[in-house]
XYZ file of C-alpha atoms in Angstrom:
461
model
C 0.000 0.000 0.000
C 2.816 2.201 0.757
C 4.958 1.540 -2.291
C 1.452 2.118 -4.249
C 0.962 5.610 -2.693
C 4.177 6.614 -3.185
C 3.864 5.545 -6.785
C 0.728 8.107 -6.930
C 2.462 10.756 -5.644
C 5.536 10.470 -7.702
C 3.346 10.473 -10.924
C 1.498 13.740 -9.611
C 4.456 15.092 -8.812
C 6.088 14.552 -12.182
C 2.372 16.109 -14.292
C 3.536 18.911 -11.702
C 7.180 19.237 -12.506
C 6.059 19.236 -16.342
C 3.594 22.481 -15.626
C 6.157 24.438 -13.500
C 9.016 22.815 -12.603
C 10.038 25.189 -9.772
C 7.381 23.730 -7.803
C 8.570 20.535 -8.819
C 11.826 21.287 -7.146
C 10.354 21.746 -3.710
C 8.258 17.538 -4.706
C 12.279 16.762 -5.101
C 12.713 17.677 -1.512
C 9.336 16.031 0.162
C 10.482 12.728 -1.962
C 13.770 12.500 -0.105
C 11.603 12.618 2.834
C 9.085 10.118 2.463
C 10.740 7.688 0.089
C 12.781 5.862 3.098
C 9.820 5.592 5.388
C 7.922 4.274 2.215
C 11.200 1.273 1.453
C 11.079 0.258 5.077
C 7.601 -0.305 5.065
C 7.956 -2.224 1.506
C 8.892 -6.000 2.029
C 12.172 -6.908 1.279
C 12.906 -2.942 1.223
C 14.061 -2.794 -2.493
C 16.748 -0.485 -3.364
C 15.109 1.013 -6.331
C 12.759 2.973 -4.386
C 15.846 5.458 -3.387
C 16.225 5.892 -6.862
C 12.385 6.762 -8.285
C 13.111 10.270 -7.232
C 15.406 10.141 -10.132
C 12.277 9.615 -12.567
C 10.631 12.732 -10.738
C 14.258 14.568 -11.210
C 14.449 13.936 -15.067
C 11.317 14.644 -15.811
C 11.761 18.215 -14.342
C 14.991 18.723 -16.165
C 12.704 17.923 -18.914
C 10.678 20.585 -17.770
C 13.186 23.007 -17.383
C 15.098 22.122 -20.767
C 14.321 25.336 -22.203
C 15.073 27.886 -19.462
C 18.212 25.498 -18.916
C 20.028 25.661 -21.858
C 19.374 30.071 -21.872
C 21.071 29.797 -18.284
C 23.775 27.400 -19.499
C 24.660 29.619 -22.345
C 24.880 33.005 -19.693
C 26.755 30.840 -17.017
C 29.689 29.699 -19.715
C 29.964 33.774 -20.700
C 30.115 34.723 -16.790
C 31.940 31.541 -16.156
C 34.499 30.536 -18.635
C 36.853 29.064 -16.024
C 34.350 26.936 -14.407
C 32.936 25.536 -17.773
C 35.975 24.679 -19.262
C 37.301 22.673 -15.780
C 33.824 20.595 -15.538
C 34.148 19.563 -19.531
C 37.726 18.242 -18.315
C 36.255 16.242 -15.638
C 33.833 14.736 -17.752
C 36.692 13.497 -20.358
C 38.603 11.959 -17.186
C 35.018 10.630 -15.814
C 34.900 8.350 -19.444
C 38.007 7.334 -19.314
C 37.591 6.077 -15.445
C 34.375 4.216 -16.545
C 36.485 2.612 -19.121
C 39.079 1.254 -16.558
C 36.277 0.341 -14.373
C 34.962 -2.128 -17.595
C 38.599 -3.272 -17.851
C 38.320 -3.902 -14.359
C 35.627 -5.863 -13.677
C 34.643 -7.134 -17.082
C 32.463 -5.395 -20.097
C 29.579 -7.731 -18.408
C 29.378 -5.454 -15.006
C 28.715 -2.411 -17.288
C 25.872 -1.275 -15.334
C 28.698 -0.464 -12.039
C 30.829 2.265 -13.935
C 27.270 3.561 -15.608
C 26.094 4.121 -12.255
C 28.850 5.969 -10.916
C 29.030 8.270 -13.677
C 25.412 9.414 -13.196
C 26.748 9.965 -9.080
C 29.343 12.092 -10.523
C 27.371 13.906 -13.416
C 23.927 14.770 -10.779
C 25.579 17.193 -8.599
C 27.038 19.332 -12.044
C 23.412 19.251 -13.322
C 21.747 20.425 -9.884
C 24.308 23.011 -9.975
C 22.892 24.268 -13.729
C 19.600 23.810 -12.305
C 20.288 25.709 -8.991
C 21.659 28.492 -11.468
C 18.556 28.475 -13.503
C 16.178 28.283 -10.261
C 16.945 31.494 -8.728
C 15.080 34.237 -9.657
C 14.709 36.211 -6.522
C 16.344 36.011 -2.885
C 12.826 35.256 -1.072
C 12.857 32.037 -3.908
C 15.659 30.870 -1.743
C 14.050 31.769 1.560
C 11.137 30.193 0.798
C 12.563 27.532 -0.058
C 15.106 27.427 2.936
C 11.765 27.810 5.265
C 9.954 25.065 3.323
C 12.766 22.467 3.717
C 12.701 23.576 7.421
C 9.618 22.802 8.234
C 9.610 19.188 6.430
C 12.344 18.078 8.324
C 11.637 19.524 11.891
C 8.904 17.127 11.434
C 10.883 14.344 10.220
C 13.686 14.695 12.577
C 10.885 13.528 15.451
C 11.261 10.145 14.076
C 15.140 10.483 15.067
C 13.471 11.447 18.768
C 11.293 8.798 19.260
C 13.772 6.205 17.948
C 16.061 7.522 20.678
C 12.876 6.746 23.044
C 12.904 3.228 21.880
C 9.405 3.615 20.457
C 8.916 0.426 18.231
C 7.945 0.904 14.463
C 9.131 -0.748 11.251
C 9.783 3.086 10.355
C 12.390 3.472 12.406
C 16.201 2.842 12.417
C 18.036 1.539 9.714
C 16.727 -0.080 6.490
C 17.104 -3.648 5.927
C 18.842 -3.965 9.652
C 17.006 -5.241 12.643
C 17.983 -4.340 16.589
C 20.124 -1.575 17.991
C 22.897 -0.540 15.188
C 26.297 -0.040 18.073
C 29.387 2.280 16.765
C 32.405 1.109 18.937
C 34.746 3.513 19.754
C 37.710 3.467 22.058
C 35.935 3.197 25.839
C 32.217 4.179 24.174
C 29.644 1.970 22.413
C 26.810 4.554 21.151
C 23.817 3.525 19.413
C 23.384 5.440 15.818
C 19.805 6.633 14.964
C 18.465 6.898 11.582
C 14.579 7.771 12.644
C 12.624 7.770 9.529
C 16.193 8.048 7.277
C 17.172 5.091 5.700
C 20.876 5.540 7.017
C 22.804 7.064 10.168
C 24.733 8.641 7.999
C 21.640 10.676 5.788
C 19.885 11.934 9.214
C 23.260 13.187 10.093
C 23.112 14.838 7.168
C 19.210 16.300 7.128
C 19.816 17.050 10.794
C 23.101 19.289 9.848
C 21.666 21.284 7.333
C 18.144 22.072 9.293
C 20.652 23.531 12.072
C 22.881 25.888 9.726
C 19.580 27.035 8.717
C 18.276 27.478 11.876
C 21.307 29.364 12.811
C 21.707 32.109 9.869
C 18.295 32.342 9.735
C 18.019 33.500 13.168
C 21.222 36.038 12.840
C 19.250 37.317 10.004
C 16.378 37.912 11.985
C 18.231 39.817 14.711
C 15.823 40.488 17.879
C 12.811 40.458 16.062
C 10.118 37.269 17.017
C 10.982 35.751 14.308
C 14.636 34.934 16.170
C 13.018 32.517 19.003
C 11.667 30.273 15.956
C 14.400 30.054 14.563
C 16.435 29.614 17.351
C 14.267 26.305 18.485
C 14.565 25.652 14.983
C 18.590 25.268 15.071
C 18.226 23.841 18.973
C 16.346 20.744 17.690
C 18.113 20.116 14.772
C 21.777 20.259 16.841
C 19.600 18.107 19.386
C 19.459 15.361 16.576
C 22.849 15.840 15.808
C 24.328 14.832 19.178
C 21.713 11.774 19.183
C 22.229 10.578 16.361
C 25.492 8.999 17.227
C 27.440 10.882 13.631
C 29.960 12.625 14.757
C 29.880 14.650 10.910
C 26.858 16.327 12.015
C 28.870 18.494 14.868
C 31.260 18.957 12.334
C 28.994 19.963 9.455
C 27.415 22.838 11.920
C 31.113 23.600 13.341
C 32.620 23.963 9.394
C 29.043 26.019 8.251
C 29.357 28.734 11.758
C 33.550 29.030 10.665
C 32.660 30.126 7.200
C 29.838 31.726 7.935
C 31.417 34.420 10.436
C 34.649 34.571 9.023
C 32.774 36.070 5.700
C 30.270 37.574 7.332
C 31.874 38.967 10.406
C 32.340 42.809 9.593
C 28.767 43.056 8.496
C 27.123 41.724 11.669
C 24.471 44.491 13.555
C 24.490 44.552 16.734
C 20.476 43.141 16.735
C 22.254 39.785 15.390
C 25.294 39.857 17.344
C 22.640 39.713 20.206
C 21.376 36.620 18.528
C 24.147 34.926 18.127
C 24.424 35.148 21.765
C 21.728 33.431 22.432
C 22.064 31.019 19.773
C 25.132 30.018 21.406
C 23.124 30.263 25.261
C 20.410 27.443 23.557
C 23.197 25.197 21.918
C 25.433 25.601 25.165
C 22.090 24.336 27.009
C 21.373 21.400 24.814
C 24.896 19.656 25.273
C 25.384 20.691 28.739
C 21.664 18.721 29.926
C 23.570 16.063 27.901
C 26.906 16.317 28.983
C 25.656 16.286 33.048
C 23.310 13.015 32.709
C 25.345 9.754 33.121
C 22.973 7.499 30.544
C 23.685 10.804 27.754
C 26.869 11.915 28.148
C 27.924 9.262 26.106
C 26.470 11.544 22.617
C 28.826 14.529 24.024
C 31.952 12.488 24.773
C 32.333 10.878 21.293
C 31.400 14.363 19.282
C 35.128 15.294 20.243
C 37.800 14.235 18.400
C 41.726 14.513 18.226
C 43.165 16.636 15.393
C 44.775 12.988 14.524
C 40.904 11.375 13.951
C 40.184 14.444 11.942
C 42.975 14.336 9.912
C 43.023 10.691 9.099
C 39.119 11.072 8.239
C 39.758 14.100 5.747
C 42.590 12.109 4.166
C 39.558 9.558 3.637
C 42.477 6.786 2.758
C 44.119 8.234 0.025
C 47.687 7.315 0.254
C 46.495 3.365 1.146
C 44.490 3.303 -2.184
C 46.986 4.491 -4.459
C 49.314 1.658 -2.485
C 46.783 -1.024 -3.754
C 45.679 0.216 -6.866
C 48.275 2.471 -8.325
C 47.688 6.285 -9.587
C 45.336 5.575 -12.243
C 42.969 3.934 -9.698
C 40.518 0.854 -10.222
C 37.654 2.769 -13.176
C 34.396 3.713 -11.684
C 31.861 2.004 -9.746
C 34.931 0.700 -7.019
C 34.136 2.825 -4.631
C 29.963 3.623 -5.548
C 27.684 2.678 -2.808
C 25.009 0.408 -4.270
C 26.922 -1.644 -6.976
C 27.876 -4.089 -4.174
C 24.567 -5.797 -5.268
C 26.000 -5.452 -8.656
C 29.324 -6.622 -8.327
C 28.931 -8.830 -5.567
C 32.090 -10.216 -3.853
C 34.365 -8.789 -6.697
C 33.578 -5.680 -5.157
C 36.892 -4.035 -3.985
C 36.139 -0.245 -3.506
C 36.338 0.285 0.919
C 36.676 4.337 1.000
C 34.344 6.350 2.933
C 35.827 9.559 2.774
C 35.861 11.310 -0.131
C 39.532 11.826 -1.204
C 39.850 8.401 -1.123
C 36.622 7.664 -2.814
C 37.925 9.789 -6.061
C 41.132 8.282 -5.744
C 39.735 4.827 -6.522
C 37.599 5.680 -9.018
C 39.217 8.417 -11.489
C 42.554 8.431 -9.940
C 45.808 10.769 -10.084
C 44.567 12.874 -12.922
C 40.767 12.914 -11.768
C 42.159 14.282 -8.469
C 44.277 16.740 -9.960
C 41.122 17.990 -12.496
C 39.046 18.272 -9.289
C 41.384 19.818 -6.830
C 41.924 22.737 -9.734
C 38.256 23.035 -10.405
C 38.027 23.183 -6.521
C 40.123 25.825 -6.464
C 38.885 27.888 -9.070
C 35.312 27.512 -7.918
C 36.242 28.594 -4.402
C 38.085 31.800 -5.706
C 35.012 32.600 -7.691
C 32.744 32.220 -4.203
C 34.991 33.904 -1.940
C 34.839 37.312 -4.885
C 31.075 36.853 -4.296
C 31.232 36.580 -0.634
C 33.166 39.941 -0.847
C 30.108 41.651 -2.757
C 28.061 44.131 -0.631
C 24.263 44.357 -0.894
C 22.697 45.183 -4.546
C 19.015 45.074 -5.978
C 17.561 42.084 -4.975
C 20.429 39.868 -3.540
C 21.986 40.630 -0.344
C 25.475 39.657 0.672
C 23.626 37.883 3.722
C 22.188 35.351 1.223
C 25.698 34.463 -0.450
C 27.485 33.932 2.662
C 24.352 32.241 3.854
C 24.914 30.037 0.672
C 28.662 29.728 0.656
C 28.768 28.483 4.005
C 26.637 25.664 3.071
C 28.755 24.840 0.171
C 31.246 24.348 2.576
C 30.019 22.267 5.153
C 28.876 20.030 2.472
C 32.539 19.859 1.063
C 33.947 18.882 4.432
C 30.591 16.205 4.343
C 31.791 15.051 1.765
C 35.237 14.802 2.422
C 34.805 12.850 5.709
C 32.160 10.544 4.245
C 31.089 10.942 0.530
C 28.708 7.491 1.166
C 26.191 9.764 2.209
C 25.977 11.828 -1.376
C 25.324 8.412 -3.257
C 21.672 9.643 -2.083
C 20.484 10.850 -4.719
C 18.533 13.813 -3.105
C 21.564 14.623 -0.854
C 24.026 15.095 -3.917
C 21.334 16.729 -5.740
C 20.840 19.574 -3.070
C 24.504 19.887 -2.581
C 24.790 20.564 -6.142
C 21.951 23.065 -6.042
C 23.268 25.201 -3.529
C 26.496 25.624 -5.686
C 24.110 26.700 -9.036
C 21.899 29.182 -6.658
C 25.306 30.957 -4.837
C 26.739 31.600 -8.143
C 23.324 32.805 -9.511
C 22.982 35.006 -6.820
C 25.775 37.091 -8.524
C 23.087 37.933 -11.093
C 19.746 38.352 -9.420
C 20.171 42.452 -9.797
C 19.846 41.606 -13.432
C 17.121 38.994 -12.911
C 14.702 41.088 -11.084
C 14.776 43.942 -12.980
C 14.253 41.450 -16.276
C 11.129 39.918 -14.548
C 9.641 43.331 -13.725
C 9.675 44.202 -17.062
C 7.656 41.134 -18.433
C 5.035 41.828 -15.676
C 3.821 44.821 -17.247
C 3.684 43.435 -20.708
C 1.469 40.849 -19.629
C -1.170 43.044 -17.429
C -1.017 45.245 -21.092
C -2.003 42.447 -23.308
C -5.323 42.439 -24.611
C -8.430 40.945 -22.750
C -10.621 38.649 -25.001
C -14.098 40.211 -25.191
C -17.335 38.814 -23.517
C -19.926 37.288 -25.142
């Protein structure tokens, strides 16, 4: 019955997506929601059902075609640098997925096809992030939207935590308590209604960076209490949740956030950021003192060794057992496991070593200098005061997300083989760069408003 509904509401959504895909953007999000509630609750909890929202997905690109290929033409004259780096990366990408058919055999073809698509999602979010803003209180509303979906979600995470029994909670496929061991601690990792630890970690992150800018936006008006509890319950879920990459998410997103945003702070939000901190300092101190809790406090800190070795995501290792050019594509993809079966040889979790497997020396290389060029390019529109219609509030606010989803990625890229996760991440890259241009966007809209309140009327009868 589940699976059936589900099926319903995907084929709504996608008549949707085809009569204003925008909309259809915000079905993208409520689909990452509900699709892992909907495979637990399926028997046998089949894997394709993670991947349906890639049916809803193309058919709004399908949607968007037109308005797409306008924006792809003005980012490439804006963006020369960045256009020609991700045409490189696609060239190394095919060669990779031909070393991963030389690797495990022309017959596994479906592995290295997979992988590609991993890789190729987040560059087309990104053109349809780009395309998708038209105005900052788009991105709000959006921002508020997602908010609100997964405050409610996130509950799941809560009463998982209060043992409550339901086949919706806790991992897919997995039955008892799911134990991380670490050195002195066992914790117990939540997933809630997630399908994974690892993608509540992830949900729970990004509801608290928005949370948090949202209420040094709103200063001392009402509006900052909301989003205060807002950012309290989602850093709640990250201590819970037993994922360590949560704290740091939230830690990487405040870092970038002030250090961009620091000379333009009122004093109305410096207030809130005081009491932002009073609220968080609350939440892991009724932790911290509580013998059967302190546990989720304790293993959120970590030695600049753990860190290090978790960033360098077993990079040197893999190029010891595979050489530079690494093993093709689909090693390292999580998924093809039930492809490959026990040929599968790809172990990385983190995400340096996770490209090293797959694309190798040069791949690397091609990314780290598209890395670097992109983060010039957002650090120049970090820099940009206000103009019409995009404030330098939203770019940071933007930015800083980028970020914490690059050091996500870098400590576990696992969790962006969701395809909703890797297609947000993307998205939020498309929309910071596109807010460079929303003073020409909004003036370009307000012009076609009047010519359509001037066209004629058709007559009565």
């Amino acid at each position: 019955m589940a699976l059936a509904l589900y099926l319903i509401f995907i084929g709504a959504a996608c008549a949707l997506s085809l009569v204003d895909w925008r909309r259809g953007w915000l079905l993208v999000m409520i689909c990452g929601v509900i699709q892992d509630p909907v495979r637990k609750l399926t028997p046998g909890s089949p894997v394709y059902i993670s991947f349906l929202v890639v049916i809803l997905y193309a058919v709004l690109l399908f949607g968007a075609r037109n308005d797409m290929r306008q924006h792809a033409a003005d980012f490439t004259r804006r963006f020369r640098s960045v256009s020609t780096g991700i045409a490189v990366f696609i060239v190394l990408l095919l060669i990779a997925g031909l070393n991963g058919l030389v690797t495990y055999g022309f017959d596994k073809w479906q592995a290295p096809m997979i992988s590609f698509v991993t890789y190729v999602i987040p560059m087309v979010a990104a053109l349809l992030g780009y395309t998708w803003l038209h105005s900052e209180e788009t991105m709000l509303r959006f921002f508020r939207t997602y908010a609100m979906i997964t405050a409610v979600a996130l509950f799941g995470t809560f009463f998982e935590y209060m043992r409550v029994q339901s086949r919706l909670l806790g991992l897919v496929s997995f039955e008892g308590d799911y134990i991380r061991h670490l050195p002195g601690i066992q914790i117990r990792m939540l997933s809630g209604i997630y399908r994974s630890p690892d993608v509540m970690a992830w949900h729970a992150g990004m509801l608290t960076c928005i949370g948090l800018a949202l209420a040094v936006r709103a200063g001392m008006r009402k509006q900052m209490m909301i989003w205060a509890a807002v950012a309290g319950w989602g850093f709640f879920n990250c201590l819970i949740g037993g994922r360590r990459k949560a704290v740091y998410f939230v830690i990487v997103f405040c870092l970038a956030f002030f250090l961009r945003y620091l000379r333009r702070v009122q004093p109305s939000q410096l207030f809130a950021c005081l009491g932002l901190l009073a609220i968080l300092g609350v939440i892991v101190n009724q932790l911290s003192s509580d013998e059967s809790t302190s546990m989720y406090t304790r293993t959120a800190i970590a030695s600049r060794g753990e860190i290090g070795q978790r960033l360098e995501g077993g990079l040197m290792q893999t190029f010891r057992e595979v050489g530079l050019m690494g093993a093709g594509l689909g090693t390292a993809t999580q998924g093809v496991h039930h492809l490959l079966g026990v040929n599968a040889i790809g172990w990385q979790e983190g995400g340096l070593g996770k490209v090293a497997i797959e694309i190798g020396l040069p791949g690397l290389v091609a990314l780290a200098l598209m890395g670097i060029i992109v983060m010039r390019l957002m650090v120049i529109l970090t820099g940009i005061p206000d103009v019409e219609g995009s404030s330098q509030f939203l770019r940071v606010m933007l930015f800083s997300l980028v970020m914490a989803n690059i050091a996500g990625f870098m400590g576990s890229a696992q969790a962006y083989n969701d395809a909703v996760l890797a297609l947000t991440a993307g998205f939020l890259v498309g929309a910071l760069f596109a807010s460079a241009a929303l003073d020409e966007r909004l003036p370009a809209k307000q012009e076609v408003q009047p010519k359509l309140q001037l066209s004629p009327q058709p007559s009565a009868l």
